[in-house]
Amino acid sequence: MSVETLRLRQQRLELIDQRLLPQQFEYVACSSAAEVAQAIRAMVVRGAPAIGCAAAYGLALEAIRVQDRPAAERSAAMATAFARLAASRPTAINLFWALERVRRRWNALGEGNGGEAAGELLAEAQAIHREDEAANRRLGEHGARLLADGVRVLTHCNAGALATAGHGTALGIIRSARDAGKRVSVIAGETRPFLQGARLTAWELLQEQIPVTLITDSMAGHLMSRGEVDAVIVGADRVAANGDIANKIGTYMLAVLAERHRLPFYVAAPLSTIDRSVASGSDIPIEERPREEVLGFRDLRWAPPEVPVRNPAFDVTPAALVSALVTERGVVEWPDTSKIAAIF
Ligand code: MRU
């Protein structure tokens, strides 16, 4: 049983506070769209599918919060909620996908009863939550077939249960391979500057006794050159129509290294991560995060405070470097525009 990243308790959304892991395991409770938007912005919850699920719950919580107000006030509150959540983070398309899905449901409800509308939105958020976990399990089974017994997989960031409604995408493939009786070991890149690999992937895999070794990001090429890696598997924040992939900063570097060492580079993502409205990766907005994240971590600072800093949180890997895109509908080898269109 993997971790419960998001859960609903007494009409509040509880989120594991991923800023505190692995030192502390605590839930943060949200009861409005504003609180959920703030939790997404502050990285309490992160990972593309988990952000989408949280945003859907945020809208449902807002509908519950204003259910007894007059119709015009309810509509105004919901419009603000959609806008706030949409502004929380820019790159992961699952956020906008989930908001659109709930917005369609809301628009179809008209001005009727506030309590009923809130119930409908809550049901929609719960459906998004359930469907994401189910998609990850199917995706995991497809991806597991790509892995041989004894495989050593390098992964980046955290594309696990913590980043989704459950099971995970990249780590979902690893879990499914383990469940199918294969021996799998993982090399986790620490993922500077927010350390999702060191703090979250390492923790998540240790919970389930899946063998994991932590490295700093700059060690990946060395291990590949020594024959210590058999495949790279990562998640995605947004897949463009042509198969270009936006994922955590550092992913592109791994894809180039994988090509150099003739290693398969697999991207695991549900259909909700594919954005066919952007033609290629150069059209994907890349989040720039605060400079403090590069200057140090938590209360520790190691760089001169006045040094200029860049902190793009994601990069784009061209489709030409992607050996396969693994979705809940199956494995798309060497994805391109026509192969991606065909899975929809
Ligand atoms: O900044 P984060 O932690 O939200 O970035 C997460 C990633 O880049 C993940 O690889 C991606 O969202 C896929 S999660 C299944």
Short mmCIF file of N, CA and C and ligand atoms in Angstrom, two decimals, residues 43 46-49 89 157-159 163-164 169 196 235-237 247-248 314, ligand 1:
data_model
loop_
_atom_site.label_atom_id
_atom_site.label_comp_id
_atom_site.label_asym_id
_atom_site.label_seq_id
_atom_site.Cartn_x
_atom_site.Cartn_y
_atom_site.Cartn_z
N MET A 43 4.52 24.38 -2.83
CA MET A 43 5.07 23.03 -3.01
C MET A 43 4.75 22.08 -1.85
N ARG A 46 3.05 18.64 -4.93
CA ARG A 46 3.75 18.91 -6.20
C ARG A 46 3.70 17.63 -7.01
N GLY A 47 4.18 17.73 -8.27
CA GLY A 47 4.03 16.60 -9.18
C GLY A 47 2.76 16.83 -10.00
N ALA A 48 2.88 16.71 -11.33
CA ALA A 48 1.80 17.17 -12.21
C ALA A 48 0.41 16.57 -11.88
N PRO A 49 0.28 15.24 -11.81
CA PRO A 49 -1.07 14.71 -11.56
C PRO A 49 -1.60 15.08 -10.16
N ARG A 89 0.71 27.46 -10.52
CA ARG A 89 1.97 27.03 -11.16
C ARG A 89 1.72 26.93 -12.67
N CYS A 157 13.92 13.43 -10.13
CA CYS A 157 12.82 14.09 -9.44
C CYS A 157 11.99 13.03 -8.69
N ASN A 158 10.71 13.31 -8.48
CA ASN A 158 9.83 12.30 -7.91
C ASN A 158 8.60 12.21 -8.77
N ALA A 159 8.46 11.07 -9.45
CA ALA A 159 7.26 10.79 -10.25
C ALA A 159 6.63 9.54 -9.65
N ALA A 163 3.63 12.16 -6.19
CA ALA A 163 3.42 13.13 -7.27
C ALA A 163 2.09 12.92 -7.99
N THR A 164 1.32 11.92 -7.53
CA THR A 164 0.10 11.52 -8.24
C THR A 164 -0.98 11.20 -7.22
N THR A 169 3.93 7.41 -11.73
CA THR A 169 4.10 7.16 -13.17
C THR A 169 5.45 6.45 -13.40
N GLN A 196 13.77 16.80 -4.81
CA GLN A 196 12.65 15.83 -4.83
C GLN A 196 13.17 14.39 -4.88
N GLY A 235 9.09 11.01 -15.29
CA GLY A 235 7.71 11.44 -15.53
C GLY A 235 7.71 12.64 -16.46
N ALA A 236 6.56 13.33 -16.54
CA ALA A 236 6.47 14.54 -17.37
C ALA A 236 5.48 15.50 -16.75
N ASP A 237 5.74 16.78 -16.98
CA ASP A 237 4.78 17.82 -16.56
C ASP A 237 3.88 18.22 -17.70
N ASN A 247 9.83 18.34 -18.30
CA ASN A 247 9.91 17.66 -17.00
C ASN A 247 10.95 18.39 -16.15
N LYS A 248 11.11 17.94 -14.94
CA LYS A 248 11.99 18.59 -13.97
C LYS A 248 13.37 18.93 -14.56
N PHE A 314 11.99 23.57 -14.90
CA PHE A 314 11.77 22.48 -15.84
C PHE A 314 12.64 22.69 -17.08
O1 MRU B 1 8.34 20.85 -9.34
P1 MRU B 1 7.67 19.53 -9.16
O2 MRU B 1 8.17 18.75 -8.00
O3 MRU B 1 6.16 19.67 -9.18
O4 MRU B 1 8.07 18.73 -10.49
C1 MRU B 1 7.62 17.41 -10.63
C2 MRU B 1 8.14 16.73 -11.85
O5 MRU B 1 8.87 17.31 -12.63
C3 MRU B 1 7.64 15.34 -12.10
O6 MRU B 1 8.60 14.59 -12.78
C4 MRU B 1 6.37 15.41 -12.97
O7 MRU B 1 5.45 16.29 -12.43
C5 MRU B 1 5.74 14.08 -13.15
S1 MRU B 1 5.00 13.50 -11.67
C6 MRU B 1 4.20 12.06 -12.01
#
